[in-house]
Coordinates of C-alpha atoms and ligand atoms in Angstrom, one line a residue:
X1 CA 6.9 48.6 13.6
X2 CA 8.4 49.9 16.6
X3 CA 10.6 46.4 17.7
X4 CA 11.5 44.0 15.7
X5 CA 13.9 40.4 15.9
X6 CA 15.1 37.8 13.7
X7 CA 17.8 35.1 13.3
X8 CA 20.5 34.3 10.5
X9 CA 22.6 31.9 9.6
X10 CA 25.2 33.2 7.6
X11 CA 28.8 31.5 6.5
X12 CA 31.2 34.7 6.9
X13 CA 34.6 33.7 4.6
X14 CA 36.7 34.5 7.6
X15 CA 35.2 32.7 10.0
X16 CA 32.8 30.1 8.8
X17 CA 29.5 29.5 9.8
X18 CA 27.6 31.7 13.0
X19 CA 24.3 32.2 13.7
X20 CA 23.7 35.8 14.2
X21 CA 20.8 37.4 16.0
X22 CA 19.3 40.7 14.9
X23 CA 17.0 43.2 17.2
X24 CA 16.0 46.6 15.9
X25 CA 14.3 48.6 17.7
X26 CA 12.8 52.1 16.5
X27 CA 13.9 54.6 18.7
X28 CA 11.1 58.4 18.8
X29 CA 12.2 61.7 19.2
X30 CA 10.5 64.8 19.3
X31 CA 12.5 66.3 16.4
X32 CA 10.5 63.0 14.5
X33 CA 14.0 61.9 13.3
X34 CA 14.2 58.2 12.1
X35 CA 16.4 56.5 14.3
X36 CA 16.8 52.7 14.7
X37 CA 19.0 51.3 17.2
X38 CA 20.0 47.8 15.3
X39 CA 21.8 45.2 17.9
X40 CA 23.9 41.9 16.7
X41 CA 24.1 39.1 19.0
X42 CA 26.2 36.0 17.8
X43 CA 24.4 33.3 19.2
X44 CA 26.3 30.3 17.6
X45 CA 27.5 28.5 20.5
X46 CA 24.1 28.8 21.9
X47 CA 22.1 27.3 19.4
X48 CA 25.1 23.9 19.2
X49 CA 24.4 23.8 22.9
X50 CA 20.2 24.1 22.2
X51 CA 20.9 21.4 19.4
X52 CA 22.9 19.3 21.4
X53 CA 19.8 19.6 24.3
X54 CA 17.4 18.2 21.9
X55 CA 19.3 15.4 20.4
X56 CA 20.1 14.3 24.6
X57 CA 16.5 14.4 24.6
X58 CA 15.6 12.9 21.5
X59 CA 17.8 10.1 22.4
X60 CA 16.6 9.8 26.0
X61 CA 12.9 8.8 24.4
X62 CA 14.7 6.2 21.6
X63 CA 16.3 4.5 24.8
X64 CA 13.0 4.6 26.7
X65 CA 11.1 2.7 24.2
X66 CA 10.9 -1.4 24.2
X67 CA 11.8 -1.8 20.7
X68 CA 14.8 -1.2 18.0
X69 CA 15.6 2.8 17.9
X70 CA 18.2 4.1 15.7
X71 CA 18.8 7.6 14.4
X72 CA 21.3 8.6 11.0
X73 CA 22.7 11.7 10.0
X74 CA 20.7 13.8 6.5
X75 CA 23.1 11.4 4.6
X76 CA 22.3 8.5 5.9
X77 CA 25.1 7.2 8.4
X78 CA 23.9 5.6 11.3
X79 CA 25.1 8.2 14.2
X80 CA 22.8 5.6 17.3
X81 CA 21.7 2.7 18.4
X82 CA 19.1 2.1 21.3
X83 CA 20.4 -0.6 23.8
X84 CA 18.0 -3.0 23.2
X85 CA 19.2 -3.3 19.5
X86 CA 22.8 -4.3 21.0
X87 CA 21.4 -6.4 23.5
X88 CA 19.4 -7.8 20.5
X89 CA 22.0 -8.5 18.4
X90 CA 25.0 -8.9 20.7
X91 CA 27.0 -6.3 19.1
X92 CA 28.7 -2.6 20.7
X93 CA 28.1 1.1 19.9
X94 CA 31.4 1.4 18.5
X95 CA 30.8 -1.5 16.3
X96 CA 27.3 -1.1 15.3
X97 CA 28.4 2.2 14.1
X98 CA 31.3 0.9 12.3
X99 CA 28.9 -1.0 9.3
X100 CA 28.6 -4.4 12.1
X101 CA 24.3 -3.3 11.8
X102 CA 24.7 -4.5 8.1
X103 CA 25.6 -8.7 9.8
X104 CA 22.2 -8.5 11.8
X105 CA 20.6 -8.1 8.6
X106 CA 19.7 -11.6 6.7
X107 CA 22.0 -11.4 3.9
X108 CA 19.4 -12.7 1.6
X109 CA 17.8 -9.1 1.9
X110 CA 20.8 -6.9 2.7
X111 CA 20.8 -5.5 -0.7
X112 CA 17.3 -4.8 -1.2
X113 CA 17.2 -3.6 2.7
X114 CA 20.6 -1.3 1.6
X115 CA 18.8 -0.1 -1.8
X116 CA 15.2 1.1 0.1
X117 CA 17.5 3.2 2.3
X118 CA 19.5 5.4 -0.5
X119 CA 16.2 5.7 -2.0
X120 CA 14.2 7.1 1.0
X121 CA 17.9 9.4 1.8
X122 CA 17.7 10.3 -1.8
X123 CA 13.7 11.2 -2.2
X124 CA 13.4 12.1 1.7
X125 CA 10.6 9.5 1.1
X126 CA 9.2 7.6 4.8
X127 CA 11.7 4.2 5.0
X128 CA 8.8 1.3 5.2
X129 CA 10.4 -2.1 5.0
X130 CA 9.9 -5.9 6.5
X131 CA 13.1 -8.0 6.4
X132 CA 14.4 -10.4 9.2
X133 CA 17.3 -9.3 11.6
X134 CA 19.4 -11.8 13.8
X135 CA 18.9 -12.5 17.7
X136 CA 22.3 -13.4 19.4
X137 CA 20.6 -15.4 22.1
X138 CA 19.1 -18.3 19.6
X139 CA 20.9 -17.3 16.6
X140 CA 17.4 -16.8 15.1
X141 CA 16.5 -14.7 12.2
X142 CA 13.1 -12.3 13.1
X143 CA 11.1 -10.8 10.8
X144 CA 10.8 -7.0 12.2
X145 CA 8.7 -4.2 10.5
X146 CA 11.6 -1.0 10.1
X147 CA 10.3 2.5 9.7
X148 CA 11.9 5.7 9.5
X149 CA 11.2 9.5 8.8
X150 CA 13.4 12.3 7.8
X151 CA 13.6 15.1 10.6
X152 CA 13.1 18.4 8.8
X153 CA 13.8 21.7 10.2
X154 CA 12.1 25.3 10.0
X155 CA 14.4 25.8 7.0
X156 CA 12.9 22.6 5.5
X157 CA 16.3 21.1 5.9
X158 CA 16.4 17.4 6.5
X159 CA 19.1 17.6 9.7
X160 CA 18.8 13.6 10.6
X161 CA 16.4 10.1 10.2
X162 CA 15.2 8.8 13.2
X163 CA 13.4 4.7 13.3
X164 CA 12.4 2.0 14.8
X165 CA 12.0 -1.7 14.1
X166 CA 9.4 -3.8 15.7
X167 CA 9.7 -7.6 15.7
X168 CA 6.4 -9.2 14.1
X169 CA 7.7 -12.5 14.0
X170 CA 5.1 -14.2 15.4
X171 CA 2.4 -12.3 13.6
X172 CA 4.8 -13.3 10.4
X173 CA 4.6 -17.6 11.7
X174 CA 1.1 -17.2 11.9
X175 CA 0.3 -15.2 9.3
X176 CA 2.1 -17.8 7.0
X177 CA 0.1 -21.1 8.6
X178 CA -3.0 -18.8 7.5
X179 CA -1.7 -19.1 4.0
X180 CA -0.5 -22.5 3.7
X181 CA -3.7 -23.8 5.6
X182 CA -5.5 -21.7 2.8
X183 CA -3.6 -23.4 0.2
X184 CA -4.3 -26.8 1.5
X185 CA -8.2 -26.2 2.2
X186 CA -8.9 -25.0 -1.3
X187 CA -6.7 -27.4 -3.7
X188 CA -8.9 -30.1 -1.3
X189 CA -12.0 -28.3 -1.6
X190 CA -11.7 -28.0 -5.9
X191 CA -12.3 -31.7 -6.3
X192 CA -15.1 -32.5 -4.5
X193 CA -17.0 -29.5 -6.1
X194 CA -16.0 -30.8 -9.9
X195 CA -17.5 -34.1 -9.6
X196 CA -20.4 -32.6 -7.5
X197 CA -21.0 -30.3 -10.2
X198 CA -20.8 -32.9 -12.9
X199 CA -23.2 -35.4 -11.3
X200 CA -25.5 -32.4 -10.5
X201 CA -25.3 -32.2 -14.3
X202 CA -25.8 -35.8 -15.0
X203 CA -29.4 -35.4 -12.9
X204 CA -30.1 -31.9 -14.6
X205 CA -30.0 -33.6 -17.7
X206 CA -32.4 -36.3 -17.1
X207 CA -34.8 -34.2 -15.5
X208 CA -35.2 -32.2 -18.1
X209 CA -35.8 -35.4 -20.3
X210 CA -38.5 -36.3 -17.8
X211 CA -39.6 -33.0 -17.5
X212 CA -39.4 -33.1 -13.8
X213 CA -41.0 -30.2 -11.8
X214 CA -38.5 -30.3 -9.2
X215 CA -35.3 -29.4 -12.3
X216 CA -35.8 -25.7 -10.5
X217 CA -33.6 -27.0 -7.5
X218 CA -31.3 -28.6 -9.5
X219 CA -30.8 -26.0 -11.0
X220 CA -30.1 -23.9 -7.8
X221 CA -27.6 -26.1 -6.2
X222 CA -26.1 -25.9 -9.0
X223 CA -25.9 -22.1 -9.1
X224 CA -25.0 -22.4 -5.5
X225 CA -22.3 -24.9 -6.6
X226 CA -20.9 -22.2 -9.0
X227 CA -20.6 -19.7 -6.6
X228 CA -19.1 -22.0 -3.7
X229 CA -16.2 -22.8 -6.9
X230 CA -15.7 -18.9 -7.9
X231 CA -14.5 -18.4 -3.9
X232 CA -12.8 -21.1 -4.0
X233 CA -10.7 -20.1 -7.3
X234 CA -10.5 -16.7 -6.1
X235 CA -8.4 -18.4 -2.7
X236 CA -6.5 -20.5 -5.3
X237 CA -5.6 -17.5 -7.2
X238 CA -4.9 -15.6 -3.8
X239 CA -2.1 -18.7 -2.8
X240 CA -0.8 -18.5 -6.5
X241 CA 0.5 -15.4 -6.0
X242 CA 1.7 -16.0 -2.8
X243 CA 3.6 -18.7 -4.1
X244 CA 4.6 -16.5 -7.8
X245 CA 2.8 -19.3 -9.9
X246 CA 0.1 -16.9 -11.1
X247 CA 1.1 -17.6 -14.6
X248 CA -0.1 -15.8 -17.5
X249 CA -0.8 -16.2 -21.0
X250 CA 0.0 -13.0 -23.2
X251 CA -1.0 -13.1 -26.7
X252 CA -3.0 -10.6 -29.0
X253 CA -6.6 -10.7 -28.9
X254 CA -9.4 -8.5 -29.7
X255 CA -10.3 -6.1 -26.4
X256 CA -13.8 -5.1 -27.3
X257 CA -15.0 -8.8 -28.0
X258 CA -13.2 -9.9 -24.7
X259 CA -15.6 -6.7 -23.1
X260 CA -18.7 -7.5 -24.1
X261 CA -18.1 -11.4 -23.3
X262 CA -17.4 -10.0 -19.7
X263 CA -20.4 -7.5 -19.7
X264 CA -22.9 -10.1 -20.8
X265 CA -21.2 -12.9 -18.2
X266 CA -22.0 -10.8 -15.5
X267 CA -25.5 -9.0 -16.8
X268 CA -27.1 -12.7 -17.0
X269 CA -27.3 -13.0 -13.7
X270 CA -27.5 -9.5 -12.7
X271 CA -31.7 -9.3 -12.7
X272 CA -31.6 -5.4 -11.1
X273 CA -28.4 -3.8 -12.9
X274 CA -28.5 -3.1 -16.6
X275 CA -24.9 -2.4 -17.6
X276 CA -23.9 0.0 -20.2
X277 CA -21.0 0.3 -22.3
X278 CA -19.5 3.7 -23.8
X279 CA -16.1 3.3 -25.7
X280 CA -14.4 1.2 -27.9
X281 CA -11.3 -0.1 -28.6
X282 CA -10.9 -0.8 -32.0
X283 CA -7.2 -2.9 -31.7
X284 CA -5.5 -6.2 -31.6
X285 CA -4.2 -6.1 -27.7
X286 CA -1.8 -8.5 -26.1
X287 CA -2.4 -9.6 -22.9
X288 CA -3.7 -12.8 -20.9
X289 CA -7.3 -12.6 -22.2
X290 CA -8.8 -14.5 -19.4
X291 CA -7.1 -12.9 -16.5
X292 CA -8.2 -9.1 -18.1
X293 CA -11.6 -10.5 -18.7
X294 CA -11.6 -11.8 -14.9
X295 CA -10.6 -8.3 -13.5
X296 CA -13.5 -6.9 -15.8
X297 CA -15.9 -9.5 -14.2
X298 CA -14.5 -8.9 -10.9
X299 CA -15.2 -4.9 -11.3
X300 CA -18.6 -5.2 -12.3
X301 CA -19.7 -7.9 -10.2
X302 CA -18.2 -5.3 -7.0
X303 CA -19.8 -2.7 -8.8
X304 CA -23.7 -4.3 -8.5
X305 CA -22.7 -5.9 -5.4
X306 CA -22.0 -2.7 -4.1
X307 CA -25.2 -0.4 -5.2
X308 CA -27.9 -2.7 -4.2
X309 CA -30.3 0.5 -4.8
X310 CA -29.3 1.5 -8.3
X311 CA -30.0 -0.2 -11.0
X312 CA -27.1 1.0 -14.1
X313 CA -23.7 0.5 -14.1
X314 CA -21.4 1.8 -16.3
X315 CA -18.1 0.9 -18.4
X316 CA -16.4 3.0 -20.9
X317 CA -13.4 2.0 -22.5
X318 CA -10.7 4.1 -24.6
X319 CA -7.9 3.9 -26.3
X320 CA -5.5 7.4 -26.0
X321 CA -1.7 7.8 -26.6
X322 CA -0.7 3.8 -26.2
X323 CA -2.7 3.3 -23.7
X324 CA -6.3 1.5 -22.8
X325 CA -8.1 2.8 -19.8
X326 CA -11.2 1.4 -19.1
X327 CA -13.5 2.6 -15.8
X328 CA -16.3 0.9 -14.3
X329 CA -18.7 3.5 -12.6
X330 CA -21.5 2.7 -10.1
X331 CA -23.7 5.1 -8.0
X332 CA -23.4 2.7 -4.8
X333 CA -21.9 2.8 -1.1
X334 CA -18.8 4.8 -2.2
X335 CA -15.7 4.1 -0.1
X336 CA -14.5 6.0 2.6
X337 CA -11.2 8.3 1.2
X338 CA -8.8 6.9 4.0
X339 CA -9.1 3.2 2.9
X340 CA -9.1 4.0 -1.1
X341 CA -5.6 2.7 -1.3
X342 CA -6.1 -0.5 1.6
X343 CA -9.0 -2.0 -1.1
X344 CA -6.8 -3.4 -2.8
X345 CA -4.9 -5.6 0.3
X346 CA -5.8 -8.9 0.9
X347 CA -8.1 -9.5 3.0
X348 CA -8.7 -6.0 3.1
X349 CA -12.7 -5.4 3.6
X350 CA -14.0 -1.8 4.5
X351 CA -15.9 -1.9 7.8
X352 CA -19.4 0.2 7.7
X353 CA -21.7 -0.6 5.5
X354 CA -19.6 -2.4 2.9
X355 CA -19.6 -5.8 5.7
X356 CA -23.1 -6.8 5.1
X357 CA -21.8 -7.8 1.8
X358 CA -20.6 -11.4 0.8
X359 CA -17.4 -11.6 0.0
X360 CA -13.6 -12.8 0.9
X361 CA -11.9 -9.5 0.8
X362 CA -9.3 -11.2 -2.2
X363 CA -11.6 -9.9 -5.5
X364 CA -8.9 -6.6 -5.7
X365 CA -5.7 -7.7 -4.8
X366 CA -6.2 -10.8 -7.6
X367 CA -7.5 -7.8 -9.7
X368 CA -4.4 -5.5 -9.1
X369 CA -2.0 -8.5 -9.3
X370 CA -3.1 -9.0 -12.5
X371 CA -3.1 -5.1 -14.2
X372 CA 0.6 -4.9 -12.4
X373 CA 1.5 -7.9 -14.3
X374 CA 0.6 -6.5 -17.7
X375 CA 2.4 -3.1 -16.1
X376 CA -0.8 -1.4 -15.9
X377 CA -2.3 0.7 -13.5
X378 CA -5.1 0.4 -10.8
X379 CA -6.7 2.7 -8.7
X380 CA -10.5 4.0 -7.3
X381 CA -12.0 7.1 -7.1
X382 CA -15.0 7.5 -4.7
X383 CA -17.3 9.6 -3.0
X384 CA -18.9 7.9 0.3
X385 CA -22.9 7.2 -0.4
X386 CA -23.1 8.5 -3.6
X387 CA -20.7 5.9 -5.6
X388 CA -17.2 4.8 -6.8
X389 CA -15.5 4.5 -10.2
X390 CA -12.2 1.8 -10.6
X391 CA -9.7 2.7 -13.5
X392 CA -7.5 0.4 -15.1
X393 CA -4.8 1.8 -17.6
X394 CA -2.7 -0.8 -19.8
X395 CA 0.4 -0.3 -22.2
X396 CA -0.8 -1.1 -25.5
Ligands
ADP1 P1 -15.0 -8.4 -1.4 O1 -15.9 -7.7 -2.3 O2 -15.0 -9.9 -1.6 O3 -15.1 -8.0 0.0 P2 -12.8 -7.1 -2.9 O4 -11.3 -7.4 -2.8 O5 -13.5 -7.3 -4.2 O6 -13.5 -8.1 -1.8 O7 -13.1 -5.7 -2.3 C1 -12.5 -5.3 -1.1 C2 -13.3 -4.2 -0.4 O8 -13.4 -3.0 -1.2 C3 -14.8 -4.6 -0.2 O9 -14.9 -5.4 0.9 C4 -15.5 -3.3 -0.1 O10 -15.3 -2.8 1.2 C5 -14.7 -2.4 -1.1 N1 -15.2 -2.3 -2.4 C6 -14.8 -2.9 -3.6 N2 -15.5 -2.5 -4.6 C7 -16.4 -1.6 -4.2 C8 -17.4 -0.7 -4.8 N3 -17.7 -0.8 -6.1 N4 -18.1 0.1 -4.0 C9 -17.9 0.2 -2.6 N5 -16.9 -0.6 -2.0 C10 -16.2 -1.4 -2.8

């Protein structure tokens, strides 16, 4: 190479830290003598001046945006502010800076708040947390949604965190009127549907004493009737663990009897889909039987729903190092990669195809609540049109 240039940071024990800039440049001669003419430049006080340049400009965008705006040093320590967080909160630079931030925050959630920070400084993990800060004007706490990211330099050395908060208060109120109204609507739908159900059963009954050629619709609204009760447990369960009252009965019971119960509840009424089992496990396990059955239930039933043109669907279970893992495999819709992870929100359905489809959007968040609670493990694998496969893993 006939020209060459490169940079270096390098701490010299004299001095300290420079930045020194190299150029080499290969000088020809007719004699064909090697001879490189090598010239230092120590460019320290340039690059502080470049760096002080970009964090003017980095802080002239965090002022020019209409929300919280805050940047901290690789260790953590706030170092700014935007103005609309101290006209937000009623507080100064100087004392913002000087730990006054941590008063904004409700105390209730100052620790937590406090703990997710060390842990993003410490991992270099995105900062991602909702908690509620205090307006001066009305004295009001607001919920705001707080993000920030680790700025990493061409070294790959964090140099600072920049964020934001945003104030979804309002989305919060009504977000929580959703829930309570959901709450309400479904405790005051259950009862109606238990004594319609049991009358229905009443007529059933003496129909099929009298041999009556119209039992055939009695015995559909009665299917109907079971359905319309399934969603409305499933919104039950959904406010449950809203409210942490998703209780849960763990005792020892036998996991392959428990599987087939849930393979045949779901193939009786499953005229397309045969479903078939591979693996056993062979072992007393502890658990809340009816909520493990349920997410089995809820699998399959996704799982048929799902591939309206196949007509298999597939379970294996196993038992390997302490641990249970059972898949349910289907040759269906698939789901897109992006939303693998958002299947399991509330609410959460996947638009496309997967919206012509009944359904609440509450089936996997019950189901995930559920497998956390026994400290298992829940996740999908999928490939778009040509099927999906959900594993669950449980501690034995
Ligand atoms: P629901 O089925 O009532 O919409 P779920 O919580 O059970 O709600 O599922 C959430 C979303 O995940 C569904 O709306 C669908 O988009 C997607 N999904 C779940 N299971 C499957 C599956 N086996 N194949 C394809 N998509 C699925």
């Amino acid at each position: 190479e006939r020209f060459i240039e490169w940079e270096v940071s390098y701490t010299f024990p004299a001095i300290g830290l420079r930045t020194i800039f190299f150029n080499a440049q290969h000088i020809p001669d007719e004699n064909n003598t090697r001879l490189i003419l090598l010239a230092l430049n120590d460019i320290t006080l340039r690059t502080e001046a470049e760096k002080i340049q970009s964090h003017q400009n980095l802080i002239m965008i965090l002022e020019s945006v209409p929300q919280i705006t805050f940047s901290a040093t690789a260790d953590g320590a706030f170092n700014y502010f935007n103005n609309f967080f101290l006209d937000y909160a009623g507080i100064t630079l100087p004392g913002a800076l000087e730990r006054n931030w941590m008063d904004i925050i409700n105390p209730a959630q100052l620790n937590d708040v406090s703990q997710s920070w060390s842990h993003s400084i410490k991992t270099l993990e995105n900062f991602n947390k909702e908690f509620q800060l205090r307006r001066k004007s009305d004295g009001m706490y607001r919920w705001h949604i707080c993000r920030a990211t680790a700025i990493i330099n061409d070294q790959g050395v964090v140099t600072s965190w920049v964020g934001s908060a945003t104030d979804i208060d309002e989305q919060k109120v009504l977000e929580k009127a959703k829930d309570e109204f959901i709450s309400i609507a479904s405790h005051e739908l259950k009862t109606p549907l238990t004594s319609a159900k049991a009358f229905l059963q009443i007529i059933e009954h003496s129909m099929q004493q009298k041999k009556s050629a119209d039992l055939i619709y009695i015995k559909k609204a009665g299917a109907a009737i079971d359905r319309l009760t399934g969603l409305v447990v499933e919104l039950l369960d959904v406010s449950k663990i809203q409210h942490g009252k998703l209780g849960m009965h763990i005792a020892s019971f036998n996991f392959n009897k428990m599987l087939s119960e849930a393979i045949e509840s779901v193939q009786i009424s499953s005229t397309k889909h045969t479903i078939l089992q591979t693996g056993q496990i062979r072992k007393e396990i502890k658990g809340d039987e009816q909520r493990l059955k349920q997410v089995i239930i809820n699998l399959l039933s996704n799982a048929i729903k799902y591939s309206p043109e196949a007509d298999k669907v597939f379970v294996n279970a196993e038992l390997k190092n302490g641990i249970v893992k059972v898949s349910v495999k289907d040759t269906g819709i698939g789901i897109s990669k992006k939303n693998l992870n958002k299947i399991f929100d509330r609410y959460y359905r996947e638009d496309g195809r997967a919206v012509h489809f009944q359904g609440l959007g509450v089936g996997l968040s019950i189901v995930k609540e559920i497998i956390q609670r026994h400290n298992g493990k829940i996740w999908a694998e999928s490939e778009p049109g040509s099927g999906s496969t959900f594993y669950f893993t449980l501690p034995v």
